[in-house]
Short mmCIF file of N, CA and C in Angstrom, two decimals:
data_model
loop_
_atom_site.label_atom_id
_atom_site.label_comp_id
_atom_site.label_asym_id
_atom_site.label_seq_id
_atom_site.Cartn_x
_atom_site.Cartn_y
_atom_site.Cartn_z
N PRO A 1 69.89 275.75 -40.80
CA PRO A 1 70.79 275.50 -39.66
C PRO A 1 71.79 274.49 -40.10
N PRO A 2 73.01 274.50 -39.50
CA PRO A 2 73.96 273.52 -39.92
C PRO A 2 73.49 272.11 -39.42
N SER A 3 74.05 271.09 -40.19
CA SER A 3 73.71 269.74 -39.91
C SER A 3 74.24 269.37 -38.44
N PRO A 4 73.34 268.59 -37.72
CA PRO A 4 73.82 268.15 -36.43
C PRO A 4 74.97 267.22 -36.40
N SER A 5 75.94 267.54 -35.54
CA SER A 5 77.13 266.59 -35.44
C SER A 5 77.10 266.09 -34.07
N PRO A 6 77.46 264.86 -33.82
CA PRO A 6 77.43 264.22 -32.56
C PRO A 6 78.45 264.89 -31.60
N CYS A 7 77.98 265.28 -30.49
CA CYS A 7 78.91 265.88 -29.46
C CYS A 7 79.75 264.88 -28.80
N ARG A 8 80.94 265.14 -28.54
CA ARG A 8 81.80 264.19 -27.82
C ARG A 8 82.09 264.77 -26.43
N CYS A 9 80.93 264.85 -25.71
CA CYS A 9 81.02 265.34 -24.34
C CYS A 9 80.08 264.54 -23.44
N CYS A 10 79.97 264.94 -22.18
CA CYS A 10 79.22 264.16 -21.19
C CYS A 10 77.74 264.37 -21.43
N TYR A 11 76.89 263.53 -20.83
CA TYR A 11 75.54 263.51 -20.99
C TYR A 11 74.83 264.97 -20.72
N LYS A 12 75.16 265.69 -19.71
CA LYS A 12 74.52 266.96 -19.31
C LYS A 12 74.87 267.92 -20.40
N GLN A 13 76.08 267.97 -20.88
CA GLN A 13 76.45 268.90 -21.97
C GLN A 13 75.73 268.49 -23.30
N GLN A 14 75.51 267.30 -23.47
CA GLN A 14 74.72 266.85 -24.62
C GLN A 14 73.28 267.27 -24.59
N GLN A 15 72.66 267.24 -23.32
CA GLN A 15 71.32 267.76 -23.18
C GLN A 15 71.29 269.25 -23.47
N GLN A 16 72.23 269.96 -22.88
CA GLN A 16 72.27 271.46 -23.13
C GLN A 16 72.43 271.75 -24.64
N CYS A 17 73.22 270.97 -25.33
CA CYS A 17 73.44 271.12 -26.73
C CYS A 17 72.13 270.91 -27.49
N LEU A 18 71.37 269.80 -27.11
CA LEU A 18 70.16 269.54 -27.81
C LEU A 18 69.13 270.60 -27.54
N GLN A 19 69.09 271.23 -26.27
CA GLN A 19 68.14 272.26 -26.06
C GLN A 19 68.47 273.56 -26.77
N GLN A 20 69.71 273.79 -27.17
CA GLN A 20 70.05 274.99 -27.96
C GLN A 20 69.79 274.81 -29.48
N ARG A 21 69.73 273.62 -29.90
CA ARG A 21 69.49 273.42 -31.33
C ARG A 21 68.10 272.85 -31.67
N SER A 22 67.70 273.01 -32.91
CA SER A 22 66.48 272.31 -33.32
C SER A 22 66.90 271.52 -34.64
N TYR A 23 66.48 270.34 -34.70
CA TYR A 23 66.76 269.51 -35.80
C TYR A 23 65.67 269.40 -36.80
N PRO A 24 65.97 269.28 -38.09
CA PRO A 24 64.86 269.17 -39.06
C PRO A 24 64.21 267.72 -39.04
N LEU A 25 63.02 267.68 -39.50
CA LEU A 25 62.31 266.43 -39.43
C LEU A 25 62.87 265.26 -40.35
N SER A 26 63.35 265.71 -41.46
CA SER A 26 63.94 264.73 -42.35
C SER A 26 65.35 265.08 -42.69
N SER A 27 66.09 264.19 -43.29
CA SER A 27 67.44 264.44 -43.67
C SER A 27 67.60 265.23 -44.94
N THR A 28 66.57 265.48 -45.72
CA THR A 28 66.62 266.25 -46.94
C THR A 28 66.83 267.72 -46.56
N LYS A 29 67.51 268.41 -47.49
CA LYS A 29 67.91 269.80 -47.18
C LYS A 29 66.72 270.75 -47.59
N THR A 30 65.68 270.23 -48.28
CA THR A 30 64.66 271.10 -48.67
C THR A 30 63.54 271.34 -47.62
N THR A 31 63.61 270.49 -46.53
CA THR A 31 62.59 270.68 -45.51
C THR A 31 62.98 271.81 -44.62
N THR A 32 62.01 272.67 -44.24
CA THR A 32 62.33 273.76 -43.40
C THR A 32 61.63 273.61 -42.08
N SER A 33 60.81 272.69 -41.84
CA SER A 33 60.14 272.59 -40.57
C SER A 33 61.18 271.97 -39.55
N THR A 34 60.99 272.42 -38.25
CA THR A 34 61.97 272.03 -37.25
C THR A 34 61.15 271.28 -36.13
N THR A 35 61.99 270.57 -35.26
CA THR A 35 61.32 269.88 -34.16
C THR A 35 62.01 270.33 -32.86
N THR A 36 61.39 269.80 -31.82
CA THR A 36 61.88 270.11 -30.50
C THR A 36 63.05 269.13 -30.23
N PRO A 37 63.86 269.41 -29.17
CA PRO A 37 64.94 268.39 -28.86
C PRO A 37 64.47 267.01 -28.52
N ILE A 38 63.21 266.94 -27.95
CA ILE A 38 62.73 265.54 -27.56
C ILE A 38 62.36 264.81 -28.83
N LYS A 39 61.74 265.48 -29.76
CA LYS A 39 61.38 264.82 -31.08
C LYS A 39 62.65 264.46 -31.81
N ALA A 40 63.62 265.28 -31.77
CA ALA A 40 64.91 265.00 -32.39
C ALA A 40 65.50 263.73 -31.83
N LEU A 41 65.41 263.57 -30.54
CA LEU A 41 65.93 262.32 -29.95
C LEU A 41 65.15 261.10 -30.38
N LEU A 42 63.79 261.24 -30.56
CA LEU A 42 62.94 260.10 -31.00
C LEU A 42 63.23 259.86 -32.45
N ILE A 43 63.44 260.85 -33.29
CA ILE A 43 63.88 260.61 -34.71
C ILE A 43 65.15 259.90 -34.80
N ARG A 44 66.13 260.40 -34.01
CA ARG A 44 67.47 259.79 -34.12
C ARG A 44 67.52 258.35 -33.53
N GLY A 45 66.47 258.09 -32.61
CA GLY A 45 66.37 256.76 -32.10
C GLY A 45 67.35 256.50 -30.94
N GLY A 46 67.38 257.34 -29.96
CA GLY A 46 68.39 257.04 -28.86
C GLY A 46 68.02 257.87 -27.69
N SER A 47 68.84 257.71 -26.65
CA SER A 47 68.59 258.50 -25.43
C SER A 47 69.30 259.82 -25.46
N GLY A 48 70.01 260.11 -26.58
CA GLY A 48 70.63 261.41 -26.66
C GLY A 48 72.10 261.30 -26.20
N ASN A 49 72.53 260.13 -25.60
CA ASN A 49 73.83 259.92 -25.21
C ASN A 49 74.54 259.35 -26.37
N PRO A 50 75.58 260.02 -26.95
CA PRO A 50 76.25 259.50 -28.14
C PRO A 50 77.14 258.22 -27.77
N SER A 51 77.54 258.15 -26.57
CA SER A 51 78.35 257.00 -26.19
C SER A 51 77.61 255.74 -26.18
N ILE A 52 76.33 255.74 -25.87
CA ILE A 52 75.47 254.55 -25.91
C ILE A 52 75.25 254.10 -27.39
N SER A 53 74.86 255.08 -28.22
CA SER A 53 74.64 254.66 -29.63
C SER A 53 75.99 254.24 -30.28
N LEU A 54 77.10 254.83 -29.84
CA LEU A 54 78.40 254.47 -30.44
C LEU A 54 78.64 253.01 -30.01
N PHE A 55 78.38 252.71 -28.76
CA PHE A 55 78.63 251.40 -28.18
C PHE A 55 77.79 250.30 -28.88
N THR A 56 76.52 250.62 -29.00
CA THR A 56 75.61 249.58 -29.77
C THR A 56 75.99 249.38 -31.15
N SER A 57 76.43 250.48 -31.87
CA SER A 57 76.79 250.31 -33.29
C SER A 57 78.11 249.51 -33.35
N ARG A 58 79.06 249.79 -32.43
CA ARG A 58 80.27 249.01 -32.46
C ARG A 58 80.06 247.54 -32.08
N LEU A 59 79.11 247.30 -31.10
CA LEU A 59 78.76 245.90 -30.73
C LEU A 59 78.06 245.15 -31.91
N SER A 60 77.19 245.81 -32.55
CA SER A 60 76.49 245.17 -33.67
C SER A 60 77.44 244.94 -34.78
N SER A 61 78.39 245.77 -35.05
CA SER A 61 79.38 245.52 -36.14
C SER A 61 80.28 244.41 -35.75
N ARG A 62 80.70 244.38 -34.45
CA ARG A 62 81.55 243.21 -34.04
C ARG A 62 80.81 241.94 -34.13
N LEU A 63 79.52 242.00 -33.69
CA LEU A 63 78.68 240.69 -33.73
C LEU A 63 78.57 240.24 -35.14
N GLN A 64 78.31 241.14 -36.09
CA GLN A 64 78.12 240.78 -37.45
C GLN A 64 79.49 240.24 -38.00
N ALA A 65 80.59 240.80 -37.68
CA ALA A 65 81.87 240.32 -38.11
C ALA A 65 82.13 238.93 -37.52
N PHE A 66 81.78 238.67 -36.24
CA PHE A 66 81.98 237.42 -35.62
C PHE A 66 81.10 236.39 -36.32
N ILE A 67 79.84 236.70 -36.62
CA ILE A 67 78.91 235.74 -37.24
C ILE A 67 79.45 235.47 -38.71
N GLY A 68 79.96 236.44 -39.34
CA GLY A 68 80.46 236.28 -40.72
C GLY A 68 81.66 235.36 -40.72
N ARG A 69 82.55 235.53 -39.75
CA ARG A 69 83.78 234.69 -39.77
C ARG A 69 83.53 233.25 -39.33
N ASN A 70 82.46 233.08 -38.42
CA ASN A 70 82.22 231.76 -37.87
C ASN A 70 80.86 231.22 -38.19
N SER A 71 80.28 231.56 -39.33
CA SER A 71 78.94 231.05 -39.70
C SER A 71 78.84 229.63 -39.84
N PHE A 72 79.87 228.94 -40.34
CA PHE A 72 79.89 227.44 -40.49
C PHE A 72 79.83 226.81 -39.16
N LEU A 73 80.68 227.23 -38.24
CA LEU A 73 80.77 226.68 -36.87
C LEU A 73 79.40 226.98 -36.15
N ILE A 74 78.80 228.11 -36.33
CA ILE A 74 77.55 228.54 -35.62
C ILE A 74 76.41 227.59 -36.26
N GLY A 75 76.52 227.37 -37.52
CA GLY A 75 75.44 226.41 -38.21
C GLY A 75 75.61 225.00 -37.63
N MET A 76 76.89 224.57 -37.40
CA MET A 76 77.07 223.16 -36.87
C MET A 76 76.52 223.13 -35.46
N LEU A 77 76.76 224.14 -34.65
CA LEU A 77 76.38 224.15 -33.25
C LEU A 77 74.81 224.22 -33.23
N LEU A 78 74.18 225.00 -34.06
CA LEU A 78 72.73 224.98 -34.11
C LEU A 78 72.12 223.66 -34.56
N THR A 79 72.82 222.92 -35.48
CA THR A 79 72.38 221.63 -35.86
C THR A 79 72.51 220.65 -34.69
N LEU A 80 73.54 220.71 -34.01
CA LEU A 80 73.71 219.83 -32.73
C LEU A 80 72.62 220.18 -31.72
N VAL A 81 72.45 221.45 -31.43
CA VAL A 81 71.36 221.76 -30.51
C VAL A 81 70.05 221.28 -30.89
N THR A 82 69.69 221.50 -32.24
CA THR A 82 68.41 221.05 -32.77
C THR A 82 68.29 219.57 -32.75
N SER A 83 69.34 218.86 -33.01
CA SER A 83 69.17 217.40 -32.93
C SER A 83 69.08 216.92 -31.54
N TYR A 84 69.59 217.64 -30.56
CA TYR A 84 69.54 217.26 -29.18
C TYR A 84 68.01 217.47 -28.66
N VAL A 85 67.56 218.64 -29.03
CA VAL A 85 66.12 219.02 -28.61
C VAL A 85 65.08 218.21 -29.31
N TYR A 86 65.26 217.96 -30.63
CA TYR A 86 64.30 217.27 -31.42
C TYR A 86 65.04 216.07 -32.08
N PRO A 87 65.21 215.01 -31.38
CA PRO A 87 66.01 213.88 -31.98
C PRO A 87 65.30 213.14 -33.11
N GLY A 88 64.08 213.21 -33.17
CA GLY A 88 63.29 212.41 -34.20
C GLY A 88 63.50 213.05 -35.59
N ILE A 89 63.82 214.37 -35.63
CA ILE A 89 63.95 215.02 -37.00
C ILE A 89 65.04 214.49 -37.72
N PHE A 90 66.13 214.07 -37.18
CA PHE A 90 67.28 213.64 -37.85
C PHE A 90 67.49 212.11 -37.82
N SER A 91 66.42 211.41 -37.47
CA SER A 91 66.51 209.92 -37.56
C SER A 91 66.29 209.46 -38.96
N ASN A 92 66.93 208.31 -39.34
CA ASN A 92 66.85 207.89 -40.74
C ASN A 92 65.46 207.57 -41.21
N SER A 93 64.53 207.30 -40.36
CA SER A 93 63.19 207.03 -40.73
C SER A 93 62.31 208.26 -40.90
N SER A 94 62.86 209.49 -40.66
CA SER A 94 62.06 210.64 -40.69
C SER A 94 61.84 211.07 -42.27
N SER A 95 61.01 212.00 -42.41
CA SER A 95 60.72 212.45 -43.83
C SER A 95 61.90 213.25 -44.38
N LEU A 96 62.81 213.76 -43.55
CA LEU A 96 63.96 214.45 -44.08
C LEU A 96 65.03 213.49 -44.76
N ARG A 97 65.01 212.23 -44.30
CA ARG A 97 65.98 211.25 -44.82
C ARG A 97 67.38 211.80 -44.77
N PRO A 98 67.91 212.09 -43.57
CA PRO A 98 69.24 212.62 -43.51
C PRO A 98 70.36 211.74 -44.04
N ASN A 99 70.24 210.47 -44.05
CA ASN A 99 71.24 209.56 -44.60
C ASN A 99 71.47 209.88 -46.04
N VAL A 100 70.42 210.07 -46.81
CA VAL A 100 70.56 210.45 -48.22
C VAL A 100 70.98 211.85 -48.45
N PHE A 101 70.43 212.75 -47.67
CA PHE A 101 70.77 214.19 -47.73
C PHE A 101 72.22 214.41 -47.50
N ILE A 102 72.69 213.91 -46.45
CA ILE A 102 74.09 214.11 -45.98
C ILE A 102 75.07 213.59 -47.01
N SER A 103 74.84 212.40 -47.61
CA SER A 103 75.76 211.85 -48.56
C SER A 103 75.65 212.48 -49.91
N ARG A 104 74.52 212.95 -50.32
CA ARG A 104 74.38 213.52 -51.70
C ARG A 104 74.48 215.02 -51.69
N VAL A 105 74.11 215.69 -50.65
CA VAL A 105 74.15 217.15 -50.65
C VAL A 105 75.09 217.71 -49.58
N GLY A 106 75.16 217.12 -48.41
CA GLY A 106 75.81 217.68 -47.26
C GLY A 106 77.33 217.71 -47.43
N VAL A 107 77.94 216.58 -47.83
CA VAL A 107 79.32 216.45 -48.01
C VAL A 107 79.87 217.35 -49.18
N PRO A 108 79.22 217.32 -50.35
CA PRO A 108 79.66 218.18 -51.37
C PRO A 108 79.52 219.67 -50.99
N LEU A 109 78.47 219.98 -50.25
CA LEU A 109 78.25 221.36 -49.80
C LEU A 109 79.34 221.80 -48.80
N ILE A 110 79.71 220.89 -47.95
CA ILE A 110 80.81 221.26 -47.00
C ILE A 110 82.20 221.56 -47.76
N PHE A 111 82.50 220.75 -48.73
CA PHE A 111 83.68 221.00 -49.57
C PHE A 111 83.59 222.25 -50.41
N LEU A 112 82.40 222.54 -50.87
CA LEU A 112 82.27 223.76 -51.67
C LEU A 112 82.41 224.95 -50.82
N LEU A 113 81.75 224.98 -49.64
CA LEU A 113 81.87 226.14 -48.82
C LEU A 113 83.18 226.39 -48.30
N SER A 114 83.85 225.25 -47.87
CA SER A 114 85.24 225.46 -47.37
C SER A 114 86.17 225.87 -48.48
N SER A 115 86.02 225.43 -49.62
CA SER A 115 86.91 225.93 -50.79
C SER A 115 86.59 227.41 -51.13
N LEU A 116 85.32 227.93 -51.00
CA LEU A 116 85.01 229.25 -51.22
C LEU A 116 85.62 230.14 -50.19
N GLY A 117 85.88 229.62 -49.02
CA GLY A 117 86.54 230.40 -47.96
C GLY A 117 87.92 230.54 -48.03
N LEU A 118 88.61 229.86 -49.04
CA LEU A 118 90.00 229.99 -49.14
C LEU A 118 90.38 231.29 -49.77
N PRO A 119 91.45 231.99 -49.39
CA PRO A 119 91.91 233.18 -50.03
C PRO A 119 92.35 232.92 -51.48
N GLN A 120 91.97 233.81 -52.41
CA GLN A 120 92.31 233.64 -53.82
C GLN A 120 93.82 233.61 -54.07
N SER A 121 94.55 234.37 -53.26
CA SER A 121 95.98 234.39 -53.43
C SER A 121 96.67 233.06 -53.16
N SER A 122 96.21 232.35 -52.14
CA SER A 122 96.76 231.03 -51.85
C SER A 122 96.42 230.05 -52.97
N LEU A 123 95.17 230.15 -53.52
CA LEU A 123 94.84 229.22 -54.65
C LEU A 123 95.70 229.46 -55.85
N LEU A 124 95.92 230.74 -56.15
CA LEU A 124 96.81 231.03 -57.39
C LEU A 124 98.23 230.66 -57.10
N SER A 125 98.73 230.80 -55.90
CA SER A 125 100.12 230.32 -55.70
C SER A 125 100.18 228.84 -55.72
N ALA A 126 99.18 228.10 -55.29
CA ALA A 126 99.13 226.61 -55.39
C ALA A 126 99.15 226.20 -56.90
N LEU A 127 98.48 226.90 -57.72
CA LEU A 127 98.34 226.59 -59.16
C LEU A 127 99.85 226.77 -59.85
N ARG A 128 100.49 227.73 -59.31
CA ARG A 128 101.83 227.98 -59.83
C ARG A 128 102.95 227.08 -59.30
N SER A 129 102.51 226.27 -58.47
CA SER A 129 103.60 225.26 -57.80
C SER A 129 104.03 224.26 -58.88
N PRO A 130 105.30 224.05 -58.85
CA PRO A 130 105.96 223.16 -59.76
C PRO A 130 105.59 221.70 -59.46
N LEU A 131 105.06 221.37 -58.26
CA LEU A 131 104.70 220.07 -57.91
C LEU A 131 103.28 219.72 -58.21
N LEU A 132 102.56 220.68 -58.74
CA LEU A 132 101.09 220.46 -58.97
C LEU A 132 100.89 219.34 -60.00
N VAL A 133 101.55 219.51 -61.17
CA VAL A 133 101.31 218.54 -62.30
C VAL A 133 101.85 217.15 -62.02
N PRO A 134 103.04 216.93 -61.44
CA PRO A 134 103.46 215.60 -61.03
C PRO A 134 102.59 214.92 -60.03
N VAL A 135 102.12 215.64 -59.03
CA VAL A 135 101.21 215.04 -57.96
C VAL A 135 99.81 214.66 -58.64
N GLN A 136 99.34 215.49 -59.45
CA GLN A 136 98.05 215.20 -60.09
C GLN A 136 98.17 214.02 -61.09
N LEU A 137 99.22 213.92 -61.81
CA LEU A 137 99.49 212.84 -62.69
C LEU A 137 99.64 211.48 -61.93
N THR A 138 100.39 211.61 -60.87
CA THR A 138 100.61 210.40 -60.07
C THR A 138 99.28 209.86 -59.47
N SER A 139 98.57 210.79 -58.77
CA SER A 139 97.34 210.31 -58.15
C SER A 139 96.17 210.03 -59.04
N LEU A 140 96.16 210.67 -60.21
CA LEU A 140 94.97 210.50 -61.08
C LEU A 140 95.24 209.54 -62.26
N LEU A 141 96.47 209.26 -62.61
CA LEU A 141 96.77 208.47 -63.70
C LEU A 141 97.69 207.26 -63.35
N LEU A 142 98.77 207.49 -62.78
CA LEU A 142 99.75 206.48 -62.51
C LEU A 142 99.31 205.39 -61.56
N ILE A 143 98.67 205.81 -60.37
CA ILE A 143 98.24 204.83 -59.38
C ILE A 143 97.08 204.02 -59.87
N PRO A 144 96.05 204.63 -60.54
CA PRO A 144 95.00 203.72 -61.02
C PRO A 144 95.48 202.75 -62.07
N LEU A 145 96.33 203.18 -62.95
CA LEU A 145 96.90 202.28 -64.06
C LEU A 145 97.72 201.16 -63.39
N LEU A 146 98.55 201.45 -62.30
CA LEU A 146 99.36 200.43 -61.66
C LEU A 146 98.49 199.42 -60.95
N ASN A 147 97.37 200.03 -60.29
CA ASN A 147 96.47 199.15 -59.61
C ASN A 147 95.75 198.21 -60.54
N LEU A 148 95.41 198.74 -61.77
CA LEU A 148 94.70 197.92 -62.71
C LEU A 148 95.59 196.80 -63.29
N ALA A 149 96.84 197.15 -63.40
CA ALA A 149 97.82 196.18 -63.89
C ALA A 149 98.05 195.04 -62.82
N LEU A 150 98.08 195.47 -61.55
CA LEU A 150 98.27 194.48 -60.49
C LEU A 150 96.99 193.82 -60.04
N TYR A 151 95.87 194.11 -60.59
CA TYR A 151 94.58 193.45 -60.12
C TYR A 151 94.64 191.97 -60.26
N PRO A 152 95.04 191.44 -61.38
CA PRO A 152 95.09 189.96 -61.51
C PRO A 152 95.94 189.30 -60.44
N LEU A 153 97.00 189.90 -60.02
CA LEU A 153 97.86 189.36 -59.00
C LEU A 153 97.23 189.26 -57.61
N TYR A 154 96.72 190.43 -57.20
CA TYR A 154 96.19 190.38 -55.77
C TYR A 154 94.74 189.90 -55.73
N SER A 155 94.06 189.73 -56.87
CA SER A 155 92.70 189.15 -56.86
C SER A 155 92.81 187.62 -56.51
N CYS A 156 93.97 187.02 -56.83
CA CYS A 156 94.12 185.61 -56.49
C CYS A 156 94.25 185.43 -54.98
N VAL A 157 94.92 186.40 -54.37
CA VAL A 157 95.21 186.24 -52.95
C VAL A 157 94.15 186.76 -52.01
N LEU A 158 93.54 187.89 -52.43
CA LEU A 158 92.55 188.55 -51.60
C LEU A 158 91.19 187.99 -51.91
N PRO A 159 90.21 188.11 -50.94
CA PRO A 159 88.82 187.71 -51.25
C PRO A 159 88.30 188.55 -52.34
N PRO A 160 87.30 188.16 -53.15
CA PRO A 160 86.81 188.85 -54.27
C PRO A 160 86.28 190.22 -53.91
N SER A 161 85.49 190.33 -52.76
CA SER A 161 84.90 191.67 -52.42
C SER A 161 86.07 192.62 -52.07
N LEU A 162 87.10 192.15 -51.31
CA LEU A 162 88.21 193.08 -51.02
C LEU A 162 89.06 193.47 -52.13
N SER A 163 89.36 192.54 -53.06
CA SER A 163 90.05 192.96 -54.23
C SER A 163 89.37 193.85 -55.13
N LEU A 164 87.97 193.69 -55.29
CA LEU A 164 87.19 194.71 -55.97
C LEU A 164 87.15 196.09 -55.27
N GLY A 165 87.13 196.07 -53.98
CA GLY A 165 87.12 197.36 -53.26
C GLY A 165 88.49 198.05 -53.40
N VAL A 166 89.62 197.32 -53.37
CA VAL A 166 90.87 197.97 -53.65
C VAL A 166 90.94 198.58 -55.13
N LEU A 167 90.38 197.81 -55.93
CA LEU A 167 90.46 198.32 -57.35
C LEU A 167 89.59 199.56 -57.49
N LEU A 168 88.38 199.59 -56.91
CA LEU A 168 87.50 200.70 -57.04
C LEU A 168 88.00 201.92 -56.25
N LEU A 169 88.72 201.76 -55.10
CA LEU A 169 89.30 202.91 -54.37
C LEU A 169 90.46 203.55 -55.03
N SER A 170 91.19 202.85 -55.87
CA SER A 170 92.30 203.43 -56.51
C SER A 170 91.87 204.30 -57.78
N GLY A 171 90.76 204.06 -58.24
CA GLY A 171 90.28 204.77 -59.50
C GLY A 171 89.45 205.92 -59.06
#
């Protein structure tokens, strides 16, 4: 028999169509045994109404796409709900030690995941920018060297802890 194709008709016509046909038990072409329309409905896993199965498949694909696009936001919301329901888990005295975990793992992980989400074309166009080299040289070389040269001047005026903080932040 020809392979069953989904009917694009109303429910009664679908039932008539199922009563006229018999469907094979498996999807392989070598099987010759057939089933009744009720067993075919059970094998296909539905009520026989193609609009319902089409709706659920579209809904699940939309839901998967939504979760894929917003997985970071959903994770943040789940973390907030969990911390509201179980506040002791995320306290600094718990065995999870979130103060250490967030500073050593959480922040770098956030930067990594957000950078992986960037489109490759925008990264390549940023690398081709003529401003890339001057900005990097200024922020990574010129400002730390200038701050190191000026350290003796502002260390006389500022308190020692503040002048050391300024020196460390520039490098």
